[in-house]
PDB file of C-alpha atoms (C1' of nucleotides) in Angstrom:
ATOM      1  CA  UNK A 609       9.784-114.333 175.263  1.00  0.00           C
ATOM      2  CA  UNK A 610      10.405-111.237 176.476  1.00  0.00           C
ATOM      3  CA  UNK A 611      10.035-109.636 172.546  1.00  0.00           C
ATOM      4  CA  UNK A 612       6.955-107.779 172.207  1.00  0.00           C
ATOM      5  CA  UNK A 613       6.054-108.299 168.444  1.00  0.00           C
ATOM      6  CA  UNK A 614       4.459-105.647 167.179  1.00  0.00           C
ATOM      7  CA  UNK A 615       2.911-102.102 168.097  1.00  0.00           C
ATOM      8  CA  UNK A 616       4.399 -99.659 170.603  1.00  0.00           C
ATOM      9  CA  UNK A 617       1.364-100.131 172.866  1.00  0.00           C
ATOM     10  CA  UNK A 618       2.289-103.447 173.750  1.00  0.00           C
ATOM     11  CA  UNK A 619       5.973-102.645 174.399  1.00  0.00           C
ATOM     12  CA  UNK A 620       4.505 -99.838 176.879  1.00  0.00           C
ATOM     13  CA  UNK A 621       2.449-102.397 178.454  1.00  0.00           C
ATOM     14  CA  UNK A 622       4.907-104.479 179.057  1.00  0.00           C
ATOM     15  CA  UNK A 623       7.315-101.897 180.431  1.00  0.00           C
ATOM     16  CA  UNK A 624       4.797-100.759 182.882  1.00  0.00           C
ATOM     17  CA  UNK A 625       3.759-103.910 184.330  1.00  0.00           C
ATOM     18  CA  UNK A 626       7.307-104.677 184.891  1.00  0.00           C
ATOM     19  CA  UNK A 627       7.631-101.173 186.583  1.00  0.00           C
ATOM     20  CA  UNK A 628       4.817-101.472 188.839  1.00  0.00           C
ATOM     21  CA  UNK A 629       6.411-104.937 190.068  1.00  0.00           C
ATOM     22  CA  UNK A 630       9.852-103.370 191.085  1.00  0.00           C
ATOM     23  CA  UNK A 631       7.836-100.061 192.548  1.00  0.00           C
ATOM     24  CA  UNK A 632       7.294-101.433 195.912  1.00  0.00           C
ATOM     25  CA  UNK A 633      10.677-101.595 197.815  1.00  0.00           C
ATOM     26  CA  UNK A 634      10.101-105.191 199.182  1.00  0.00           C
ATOM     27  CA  UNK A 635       9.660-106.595 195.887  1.00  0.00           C
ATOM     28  CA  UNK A 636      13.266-104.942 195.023  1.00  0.00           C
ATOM     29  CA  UNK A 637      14.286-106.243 198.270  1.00  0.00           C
ATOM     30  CA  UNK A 638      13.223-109.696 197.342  1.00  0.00           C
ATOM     31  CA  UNK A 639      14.432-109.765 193.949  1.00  0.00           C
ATOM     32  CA  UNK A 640      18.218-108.474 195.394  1.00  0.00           C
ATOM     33  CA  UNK A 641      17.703-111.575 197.447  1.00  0.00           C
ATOM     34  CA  UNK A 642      16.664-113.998 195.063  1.00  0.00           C
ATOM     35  CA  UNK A 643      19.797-113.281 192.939  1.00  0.00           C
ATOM     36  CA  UNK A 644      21.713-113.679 195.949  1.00  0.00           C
ATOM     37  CA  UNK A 645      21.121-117.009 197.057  1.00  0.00           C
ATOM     38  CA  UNK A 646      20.430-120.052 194.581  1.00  0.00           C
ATOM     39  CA  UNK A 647      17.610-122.155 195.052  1.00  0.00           C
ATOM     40  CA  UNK A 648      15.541-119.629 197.048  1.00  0.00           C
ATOM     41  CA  UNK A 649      12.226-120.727 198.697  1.00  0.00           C
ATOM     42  CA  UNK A 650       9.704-118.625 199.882  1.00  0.00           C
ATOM     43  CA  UNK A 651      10.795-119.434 203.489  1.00  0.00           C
ATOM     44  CA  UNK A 652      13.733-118.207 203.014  1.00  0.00           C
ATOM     45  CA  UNK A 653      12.417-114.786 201.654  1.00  0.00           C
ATOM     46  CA  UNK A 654      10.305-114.512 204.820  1.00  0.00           C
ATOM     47  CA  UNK A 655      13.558-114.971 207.261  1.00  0.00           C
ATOM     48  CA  UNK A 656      14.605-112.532 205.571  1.00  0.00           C
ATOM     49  CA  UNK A 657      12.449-110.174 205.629  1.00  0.00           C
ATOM     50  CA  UNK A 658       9.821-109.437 208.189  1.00  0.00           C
ATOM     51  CA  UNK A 659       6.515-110.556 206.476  1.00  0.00           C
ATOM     52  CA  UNK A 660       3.927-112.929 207.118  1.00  0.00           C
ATOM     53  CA  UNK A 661       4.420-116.094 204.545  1.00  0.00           C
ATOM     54  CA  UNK A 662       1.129-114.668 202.960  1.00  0.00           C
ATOM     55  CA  UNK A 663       2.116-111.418 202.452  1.00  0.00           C
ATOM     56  CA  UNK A 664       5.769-112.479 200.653  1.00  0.00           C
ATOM     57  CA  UNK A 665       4.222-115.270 198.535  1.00  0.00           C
ATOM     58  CA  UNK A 666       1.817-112.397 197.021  1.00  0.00           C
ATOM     59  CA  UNK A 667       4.919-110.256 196.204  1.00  0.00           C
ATOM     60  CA  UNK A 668       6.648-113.489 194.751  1.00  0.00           C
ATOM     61  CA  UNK A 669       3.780-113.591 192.900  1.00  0.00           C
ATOM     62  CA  UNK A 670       3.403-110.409 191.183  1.00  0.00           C
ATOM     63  CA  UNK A 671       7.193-110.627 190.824  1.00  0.00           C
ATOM     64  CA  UNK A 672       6.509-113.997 188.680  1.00  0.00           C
ATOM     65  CA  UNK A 673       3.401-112.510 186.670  1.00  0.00           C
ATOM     66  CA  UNK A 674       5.541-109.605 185.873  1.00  0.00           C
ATOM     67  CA  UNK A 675       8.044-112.106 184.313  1.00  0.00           C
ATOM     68  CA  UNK A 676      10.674-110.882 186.309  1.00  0.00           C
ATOM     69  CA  UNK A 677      11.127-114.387 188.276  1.00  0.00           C
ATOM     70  CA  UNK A 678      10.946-117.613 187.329  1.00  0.00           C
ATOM     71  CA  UNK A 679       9.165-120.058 189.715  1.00  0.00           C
ATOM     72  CA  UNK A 680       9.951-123.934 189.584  1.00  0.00           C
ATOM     73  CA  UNK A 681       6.804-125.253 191.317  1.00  0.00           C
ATOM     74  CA  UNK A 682       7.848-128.207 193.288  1.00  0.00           C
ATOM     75  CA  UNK A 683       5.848-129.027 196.058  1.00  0.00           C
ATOM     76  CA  UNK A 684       7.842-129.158 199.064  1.00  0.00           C
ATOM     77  CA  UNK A 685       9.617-125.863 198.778  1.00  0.00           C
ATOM     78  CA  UNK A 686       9.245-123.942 194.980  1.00  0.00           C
ATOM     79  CA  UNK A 687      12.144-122.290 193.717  1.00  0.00           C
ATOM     80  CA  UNK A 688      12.230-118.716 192.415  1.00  0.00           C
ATOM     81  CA  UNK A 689      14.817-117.429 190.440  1.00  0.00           C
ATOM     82  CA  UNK A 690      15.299-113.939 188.918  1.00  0.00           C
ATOM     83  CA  UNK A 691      14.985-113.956 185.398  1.00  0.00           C
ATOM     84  CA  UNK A 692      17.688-112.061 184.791  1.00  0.00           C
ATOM     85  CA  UNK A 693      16.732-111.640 180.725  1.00  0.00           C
ATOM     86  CA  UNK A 694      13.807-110.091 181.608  1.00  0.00           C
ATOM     87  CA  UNK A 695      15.220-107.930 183.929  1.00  0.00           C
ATOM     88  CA  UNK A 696      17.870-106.470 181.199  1.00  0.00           C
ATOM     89  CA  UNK A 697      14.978-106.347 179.266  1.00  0.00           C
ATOM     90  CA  UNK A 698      13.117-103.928 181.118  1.00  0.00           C
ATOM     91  CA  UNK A 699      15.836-101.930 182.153  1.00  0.00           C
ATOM     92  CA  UNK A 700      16.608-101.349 178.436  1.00  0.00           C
ATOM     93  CA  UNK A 701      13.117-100.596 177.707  1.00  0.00           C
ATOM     94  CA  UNK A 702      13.394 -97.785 180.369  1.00  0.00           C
ATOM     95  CA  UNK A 703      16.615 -97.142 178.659  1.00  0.00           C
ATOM     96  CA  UNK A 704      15.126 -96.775 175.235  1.00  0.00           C
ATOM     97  CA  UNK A 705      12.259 -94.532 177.050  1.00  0.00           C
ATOM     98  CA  UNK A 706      14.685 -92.289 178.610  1.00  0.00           C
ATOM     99  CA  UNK A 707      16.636 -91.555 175.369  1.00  0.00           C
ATOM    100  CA  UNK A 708      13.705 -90.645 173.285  1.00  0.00           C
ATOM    101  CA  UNK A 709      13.238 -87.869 175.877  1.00  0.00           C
ATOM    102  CA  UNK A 710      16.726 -86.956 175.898  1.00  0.00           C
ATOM    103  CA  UNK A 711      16.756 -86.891 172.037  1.00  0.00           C
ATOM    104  CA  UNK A 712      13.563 -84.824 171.599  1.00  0.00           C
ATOM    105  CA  UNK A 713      14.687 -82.320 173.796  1.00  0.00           C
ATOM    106  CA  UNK A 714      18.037 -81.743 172.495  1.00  0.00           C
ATOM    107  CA  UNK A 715      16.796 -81.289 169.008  1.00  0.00           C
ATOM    108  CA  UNK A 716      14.307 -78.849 170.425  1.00  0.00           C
ATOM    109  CA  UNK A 717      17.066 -77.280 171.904  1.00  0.00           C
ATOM    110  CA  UNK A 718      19.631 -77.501 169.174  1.00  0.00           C
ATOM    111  CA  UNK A 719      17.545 -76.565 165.996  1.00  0.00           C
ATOM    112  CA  UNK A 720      15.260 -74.178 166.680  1.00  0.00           C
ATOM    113  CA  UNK A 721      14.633 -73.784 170.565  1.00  0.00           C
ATOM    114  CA  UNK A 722      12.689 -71.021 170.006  1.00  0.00           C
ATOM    115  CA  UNK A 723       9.537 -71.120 172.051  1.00  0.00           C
ATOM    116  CA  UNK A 724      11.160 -72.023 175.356  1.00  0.00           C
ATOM    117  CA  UNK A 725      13.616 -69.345 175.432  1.00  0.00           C
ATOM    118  CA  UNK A 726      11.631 -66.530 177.644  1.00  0.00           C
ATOM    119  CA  UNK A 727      11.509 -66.936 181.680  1.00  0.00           C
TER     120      UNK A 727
ATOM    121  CA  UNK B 365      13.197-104.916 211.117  1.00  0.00           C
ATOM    122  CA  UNK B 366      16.248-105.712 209.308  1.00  0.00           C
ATOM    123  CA  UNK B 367      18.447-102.707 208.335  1.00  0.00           C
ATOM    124  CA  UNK B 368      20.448-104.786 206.702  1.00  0.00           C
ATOM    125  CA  UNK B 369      20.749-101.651 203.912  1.00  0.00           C
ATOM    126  CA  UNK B 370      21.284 -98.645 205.425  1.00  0.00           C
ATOM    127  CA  UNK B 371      22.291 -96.193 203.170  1.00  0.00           C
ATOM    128  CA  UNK B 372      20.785 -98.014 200.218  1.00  0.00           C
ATOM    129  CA  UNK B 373      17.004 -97.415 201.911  1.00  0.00           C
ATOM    130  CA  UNK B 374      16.858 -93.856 200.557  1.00  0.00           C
ATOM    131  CA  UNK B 375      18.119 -94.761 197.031  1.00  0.00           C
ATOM    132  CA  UNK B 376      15.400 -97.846 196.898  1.00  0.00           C
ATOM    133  CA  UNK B 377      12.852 -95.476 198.271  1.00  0.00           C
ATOM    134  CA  UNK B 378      13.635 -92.871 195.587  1.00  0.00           C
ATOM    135  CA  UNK B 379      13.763 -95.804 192.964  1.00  0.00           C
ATOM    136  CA  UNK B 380      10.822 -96.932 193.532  1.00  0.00           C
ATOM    137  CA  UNK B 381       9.007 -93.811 193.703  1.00  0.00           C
ATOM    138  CA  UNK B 382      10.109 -92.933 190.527  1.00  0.00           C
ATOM    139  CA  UNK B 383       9.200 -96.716 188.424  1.00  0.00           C
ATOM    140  CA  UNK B 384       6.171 -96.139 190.332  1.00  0.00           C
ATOM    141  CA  UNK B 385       5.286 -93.007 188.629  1.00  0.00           C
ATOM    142  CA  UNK B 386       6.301 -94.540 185.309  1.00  0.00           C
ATOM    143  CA  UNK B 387       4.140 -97.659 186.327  1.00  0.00           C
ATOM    144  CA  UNK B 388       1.239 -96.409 184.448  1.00  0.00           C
ATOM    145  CA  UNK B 389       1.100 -96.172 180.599  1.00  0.00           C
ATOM    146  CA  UNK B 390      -0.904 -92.836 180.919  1.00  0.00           C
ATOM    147  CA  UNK B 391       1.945 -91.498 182.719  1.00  0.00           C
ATOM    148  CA  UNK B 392       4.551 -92.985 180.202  1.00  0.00           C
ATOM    149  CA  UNK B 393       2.368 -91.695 177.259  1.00  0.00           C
ATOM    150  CA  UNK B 394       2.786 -88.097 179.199  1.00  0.00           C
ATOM    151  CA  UNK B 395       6.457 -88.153 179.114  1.00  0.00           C
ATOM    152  CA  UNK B 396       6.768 -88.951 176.086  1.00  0.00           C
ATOM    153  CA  UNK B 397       4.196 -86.038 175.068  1.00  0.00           C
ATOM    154  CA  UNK B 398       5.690 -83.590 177.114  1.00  0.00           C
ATOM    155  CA  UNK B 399       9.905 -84.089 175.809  1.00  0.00           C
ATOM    156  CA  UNK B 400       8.504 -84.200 171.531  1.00  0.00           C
ATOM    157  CA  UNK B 401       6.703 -80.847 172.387  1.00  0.00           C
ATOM    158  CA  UNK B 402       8.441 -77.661 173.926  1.00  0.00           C
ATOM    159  CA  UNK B 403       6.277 -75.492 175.945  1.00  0.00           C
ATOM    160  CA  UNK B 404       3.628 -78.092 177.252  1.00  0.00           C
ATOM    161  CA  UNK B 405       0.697 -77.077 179.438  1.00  0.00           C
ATOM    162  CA  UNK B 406      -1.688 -79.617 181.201  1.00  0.00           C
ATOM    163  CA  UNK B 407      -4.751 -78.344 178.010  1.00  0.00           C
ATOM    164  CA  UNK B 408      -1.975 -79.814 175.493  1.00  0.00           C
ATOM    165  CA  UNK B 409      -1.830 -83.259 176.982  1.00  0.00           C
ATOM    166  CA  UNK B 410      -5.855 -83.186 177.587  1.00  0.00           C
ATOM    167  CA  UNK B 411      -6.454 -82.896 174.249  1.00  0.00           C
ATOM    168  CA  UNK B 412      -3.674 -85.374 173.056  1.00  0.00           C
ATOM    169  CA  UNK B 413      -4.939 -88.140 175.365  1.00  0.00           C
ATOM    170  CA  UNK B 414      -8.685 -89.128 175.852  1.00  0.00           C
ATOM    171  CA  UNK B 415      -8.927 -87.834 179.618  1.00  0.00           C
ATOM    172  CA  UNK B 416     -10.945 -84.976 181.911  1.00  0.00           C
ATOM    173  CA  UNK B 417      -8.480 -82.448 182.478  1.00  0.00           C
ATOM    174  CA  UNK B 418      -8.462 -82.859 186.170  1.00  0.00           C
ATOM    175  CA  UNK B 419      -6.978 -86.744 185.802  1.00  0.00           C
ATOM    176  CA  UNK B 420      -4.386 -85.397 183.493  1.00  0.00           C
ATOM    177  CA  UNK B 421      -3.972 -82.601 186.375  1.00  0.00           C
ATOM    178  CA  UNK B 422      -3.497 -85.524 188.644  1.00  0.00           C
ATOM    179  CA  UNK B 423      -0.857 -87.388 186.337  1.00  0.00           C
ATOM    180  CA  UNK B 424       1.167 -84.245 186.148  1.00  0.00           C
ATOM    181  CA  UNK B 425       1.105 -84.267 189.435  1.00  0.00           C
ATOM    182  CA  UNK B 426       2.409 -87.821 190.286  1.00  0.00           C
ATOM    183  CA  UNK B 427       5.073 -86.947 187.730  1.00  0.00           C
ATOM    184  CA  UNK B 428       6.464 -83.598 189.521  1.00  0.00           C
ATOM    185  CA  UNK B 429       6.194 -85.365 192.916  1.00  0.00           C
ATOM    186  CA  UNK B 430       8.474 -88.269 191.435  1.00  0.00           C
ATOM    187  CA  UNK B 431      11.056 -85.607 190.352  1.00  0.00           C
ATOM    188  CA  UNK B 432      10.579 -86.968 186.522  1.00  0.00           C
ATOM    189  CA  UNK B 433       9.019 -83.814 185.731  1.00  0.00           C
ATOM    190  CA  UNK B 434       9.588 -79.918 186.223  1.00  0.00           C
ATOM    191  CA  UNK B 435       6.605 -77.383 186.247  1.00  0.00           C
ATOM    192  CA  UNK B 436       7.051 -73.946 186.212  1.00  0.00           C
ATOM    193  CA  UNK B 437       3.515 -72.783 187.711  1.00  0.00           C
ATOM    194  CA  UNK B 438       2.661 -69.738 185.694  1.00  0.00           C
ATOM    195  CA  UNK B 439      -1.242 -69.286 186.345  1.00  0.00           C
ATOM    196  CA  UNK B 440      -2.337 -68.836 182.753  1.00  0.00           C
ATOM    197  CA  UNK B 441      -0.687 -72.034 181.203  1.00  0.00           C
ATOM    198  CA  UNK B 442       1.908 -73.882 183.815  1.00  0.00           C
ATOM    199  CA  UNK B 443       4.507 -74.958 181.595  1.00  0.00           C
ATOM    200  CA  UNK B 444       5.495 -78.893 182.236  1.00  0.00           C
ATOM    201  CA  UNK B 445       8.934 -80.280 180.723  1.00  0.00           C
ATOM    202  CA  UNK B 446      10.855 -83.256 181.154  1.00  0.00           C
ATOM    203  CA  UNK B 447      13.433 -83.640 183.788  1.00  0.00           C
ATOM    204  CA  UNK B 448      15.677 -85.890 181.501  1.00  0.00           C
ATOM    205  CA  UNK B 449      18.523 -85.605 184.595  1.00  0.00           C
ATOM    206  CA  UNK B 450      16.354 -87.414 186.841  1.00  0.00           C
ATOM    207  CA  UNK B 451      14.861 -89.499 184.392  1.00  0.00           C
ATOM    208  CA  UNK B 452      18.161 -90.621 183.575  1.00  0.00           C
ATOM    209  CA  UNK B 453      19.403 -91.160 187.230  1.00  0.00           C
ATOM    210  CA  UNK B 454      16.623 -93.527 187.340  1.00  0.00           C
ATOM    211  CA  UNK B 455      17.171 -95.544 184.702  1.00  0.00           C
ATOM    212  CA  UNK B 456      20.992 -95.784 185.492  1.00  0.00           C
ATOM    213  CA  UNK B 457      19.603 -97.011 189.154  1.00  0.00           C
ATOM    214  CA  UNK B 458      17.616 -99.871 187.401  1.00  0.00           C
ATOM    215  CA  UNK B 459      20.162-100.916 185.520  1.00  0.00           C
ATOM    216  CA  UNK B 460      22.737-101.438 188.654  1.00  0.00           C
ATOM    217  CA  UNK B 461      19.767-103.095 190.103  1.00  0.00           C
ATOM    218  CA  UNK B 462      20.028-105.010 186.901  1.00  0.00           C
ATOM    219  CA  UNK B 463      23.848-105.380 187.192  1.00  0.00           C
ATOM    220  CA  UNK B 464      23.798-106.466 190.793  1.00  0.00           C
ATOM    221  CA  UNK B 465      21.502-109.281 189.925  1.00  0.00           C
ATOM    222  CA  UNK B 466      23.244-110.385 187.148  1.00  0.00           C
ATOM    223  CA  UNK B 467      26.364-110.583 188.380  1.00  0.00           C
ATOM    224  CA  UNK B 468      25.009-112.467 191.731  1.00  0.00           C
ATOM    225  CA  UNK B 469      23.523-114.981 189.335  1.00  0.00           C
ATOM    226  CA  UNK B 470      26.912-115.363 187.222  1.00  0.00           C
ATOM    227  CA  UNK B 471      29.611-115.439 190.339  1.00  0.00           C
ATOM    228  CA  UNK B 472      27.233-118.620 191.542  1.00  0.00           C
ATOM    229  CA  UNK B 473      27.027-120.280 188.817  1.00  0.00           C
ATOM    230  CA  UNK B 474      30.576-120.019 187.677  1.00  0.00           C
ATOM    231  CA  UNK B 475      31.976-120.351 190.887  1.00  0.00           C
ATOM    232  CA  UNK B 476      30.121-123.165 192.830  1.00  0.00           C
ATOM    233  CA  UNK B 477      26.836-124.303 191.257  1.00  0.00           C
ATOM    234  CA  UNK B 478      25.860-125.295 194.939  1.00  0.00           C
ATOM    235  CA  UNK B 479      21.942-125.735 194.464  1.00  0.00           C
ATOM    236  CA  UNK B 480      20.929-127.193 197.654  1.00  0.00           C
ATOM    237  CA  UNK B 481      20.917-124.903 200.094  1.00  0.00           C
ATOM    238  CA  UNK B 482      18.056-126.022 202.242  1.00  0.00           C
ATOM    239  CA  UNK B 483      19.097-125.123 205.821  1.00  0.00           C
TER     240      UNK B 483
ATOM    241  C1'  DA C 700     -17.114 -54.314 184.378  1.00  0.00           C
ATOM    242  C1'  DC C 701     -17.827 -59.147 182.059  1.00  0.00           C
ATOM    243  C1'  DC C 702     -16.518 -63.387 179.903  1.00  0.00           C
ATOM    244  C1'  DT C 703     -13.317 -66.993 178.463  1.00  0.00           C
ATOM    245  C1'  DT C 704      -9.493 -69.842 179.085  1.00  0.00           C
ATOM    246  C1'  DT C 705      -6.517 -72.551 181.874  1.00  0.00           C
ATOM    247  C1'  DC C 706      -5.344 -74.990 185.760  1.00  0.00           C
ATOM    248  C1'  DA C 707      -5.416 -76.911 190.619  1.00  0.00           C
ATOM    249  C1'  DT C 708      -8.084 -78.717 194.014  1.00  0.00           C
ATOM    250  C1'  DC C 709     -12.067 -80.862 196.280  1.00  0.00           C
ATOM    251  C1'  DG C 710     -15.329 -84.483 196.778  1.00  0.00           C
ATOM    252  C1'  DT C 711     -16.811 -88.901 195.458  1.00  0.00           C
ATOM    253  C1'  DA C 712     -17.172 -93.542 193.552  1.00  0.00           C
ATOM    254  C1'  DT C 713     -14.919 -97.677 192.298  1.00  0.00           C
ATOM    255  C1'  DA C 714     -10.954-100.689 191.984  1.00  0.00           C
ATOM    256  C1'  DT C 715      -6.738-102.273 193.393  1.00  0.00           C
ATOM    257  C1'  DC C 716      -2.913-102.745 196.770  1.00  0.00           C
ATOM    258  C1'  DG C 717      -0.664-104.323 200.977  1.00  0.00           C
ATOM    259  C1'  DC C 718      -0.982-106.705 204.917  1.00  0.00           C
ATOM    260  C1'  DC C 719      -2.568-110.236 207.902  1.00  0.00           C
ATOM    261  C1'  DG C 720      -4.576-114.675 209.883  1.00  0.00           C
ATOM    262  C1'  DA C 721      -6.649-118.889 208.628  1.00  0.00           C
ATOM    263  C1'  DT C 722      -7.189-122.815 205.759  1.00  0.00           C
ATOM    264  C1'  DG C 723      -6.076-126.646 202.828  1.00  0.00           C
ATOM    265  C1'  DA C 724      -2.980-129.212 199.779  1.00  0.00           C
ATOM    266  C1'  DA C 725       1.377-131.653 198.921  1.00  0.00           C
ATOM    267  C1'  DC C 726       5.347-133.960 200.511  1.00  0.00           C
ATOM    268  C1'  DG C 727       8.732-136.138 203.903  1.00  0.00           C
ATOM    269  C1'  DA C 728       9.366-138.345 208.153  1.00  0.00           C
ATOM    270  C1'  DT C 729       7.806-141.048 212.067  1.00  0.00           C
TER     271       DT C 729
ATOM    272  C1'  DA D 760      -2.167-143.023 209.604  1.00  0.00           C
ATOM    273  C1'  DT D 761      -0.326-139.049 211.975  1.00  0.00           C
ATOM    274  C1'  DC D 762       2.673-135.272 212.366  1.00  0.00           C
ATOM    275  C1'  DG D 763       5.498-131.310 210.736  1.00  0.00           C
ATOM    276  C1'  DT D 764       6.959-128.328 207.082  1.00  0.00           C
ATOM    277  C1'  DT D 765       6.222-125.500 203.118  1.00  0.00           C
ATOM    278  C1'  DC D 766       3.455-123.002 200.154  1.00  0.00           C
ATOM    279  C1'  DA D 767      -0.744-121.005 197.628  1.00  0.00           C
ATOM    280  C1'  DT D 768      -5.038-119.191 198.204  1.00  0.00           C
ATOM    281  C1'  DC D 769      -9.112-117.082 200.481  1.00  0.00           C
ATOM    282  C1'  DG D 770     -11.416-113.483 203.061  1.00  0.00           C
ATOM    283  C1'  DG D 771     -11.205-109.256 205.377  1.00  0.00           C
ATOM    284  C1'  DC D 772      -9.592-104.686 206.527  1.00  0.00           C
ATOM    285  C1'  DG D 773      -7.561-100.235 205.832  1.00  0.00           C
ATOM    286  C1'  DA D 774      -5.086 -97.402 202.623  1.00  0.00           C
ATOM    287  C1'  DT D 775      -4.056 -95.895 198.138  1.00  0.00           C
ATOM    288  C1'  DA D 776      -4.897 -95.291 193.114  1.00  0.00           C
ATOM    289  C1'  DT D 777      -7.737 -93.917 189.218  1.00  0.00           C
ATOM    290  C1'  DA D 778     -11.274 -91.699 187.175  1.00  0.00           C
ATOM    291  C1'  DC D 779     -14.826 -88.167 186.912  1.00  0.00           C
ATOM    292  C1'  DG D 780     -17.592 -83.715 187.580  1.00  0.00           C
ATOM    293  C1'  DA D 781     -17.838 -79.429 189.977  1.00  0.00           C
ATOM    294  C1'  DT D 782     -15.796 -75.414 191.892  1.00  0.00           C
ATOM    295  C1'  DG D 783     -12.689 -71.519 192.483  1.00  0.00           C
ATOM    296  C1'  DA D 784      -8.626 -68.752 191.360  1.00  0.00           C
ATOM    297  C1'  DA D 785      -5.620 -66.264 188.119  1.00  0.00           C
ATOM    298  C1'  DA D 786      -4.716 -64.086 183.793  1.00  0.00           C
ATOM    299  C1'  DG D 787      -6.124 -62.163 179.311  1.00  0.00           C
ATOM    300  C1'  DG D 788      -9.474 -60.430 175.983  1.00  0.00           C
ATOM    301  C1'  DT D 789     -13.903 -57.955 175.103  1.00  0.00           C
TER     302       DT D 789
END
DNA sequence: ACCTTTCATCGTATATCGCCGATGAACGAT
DNA sequence: ATCGTTCATCGGCGATATACGATGAAAGGT
């Protein structure tokens, strides 16, 4: 599931979303959480943190549309668990990202380098 | 408020910055544009993506703010590049985000597979 | 001098985010 | 049936993000 098939655009769309889930320090928080304790509810989450039940359930949320968290819907109290796959996945996507920079600007450097040389 | 990190606040704040910056495929388009060609000013990118050049302005901007990119403000063409240091920093801090999860996940399931842990 | 190019910034409009309280649904227990 | 608990969702509010055009400043060419 967390293969993009085809074009690069996808890939990048994917990558961002899952960014923009882990930009906001509570969702990082949460997810830290969630992979500490099994069978995590989002009651737990808000004794944990200091957030109205409202406000953590919307950052489970985004956490689960971002397919970084798995969600078990049972009614009495849901279970969320980090989808750890998806989280590798990301991080190598970021990985991947990173390296085509490093790449491209160590053959600019390497083989001909020329235009940056002046300061 | 629960500091119950308080030396890891600054590297989650920094973290996040950063993936936030990188939350936006404009911005990861940008990156990408700005480590394959040396000598990159803020017309370059304008005509490479389909944007006004004050929204590009404002991209670059996010970037250097994050740390993920370097801009050396010469009036006639600011030259932006690729700060693959940083860029790697934050990819290695995902990834021991990454780590930390998945090892939380494997020490409970290897060592006790306790799921109920209603209070 | 004038004009062009390039860029940053301002102002604005729209959309989304982050937070909250309130509400209702689902389930267990009494 | 009546509580109590847990959770998702709605509506609202303020703040931020994203996009644009317009403007001004700096440097180079005429």
């Amino acid at each position: 599931m967390p293969r993009s098939l085809s074009g690069a655009c996808c890939a990048h769309h994917t990558m961002t979303k899952g960014l923009s889930a882990l930009s906001h320090p509570v969702r990082v928080e949460i997810l830290k959480h969630l992979s500490g304790y099994d069978a995590c509810c989002c009651k737990d989450v808000v004794r944990h943190l200091h957030l109205a039940q409202s406000t953590v359930s919307q950052h489970l949320k985004v956490l689960v549309e971002a397919g970084l968290v798995h969600v078990r819907p049972e009614r009495q109290s849901s279970r969320y668990e980090v989808d750890t796959e998806a989280l590798a996945g990301l991080t190598e996507a970021l990985a991947r990202l990173t390296q085509t920079c490093i790449d491209a600007s160590k053959s600019r450097t390497s083989s001909h380098g020329a235009e940056a040389n002046d300061q």
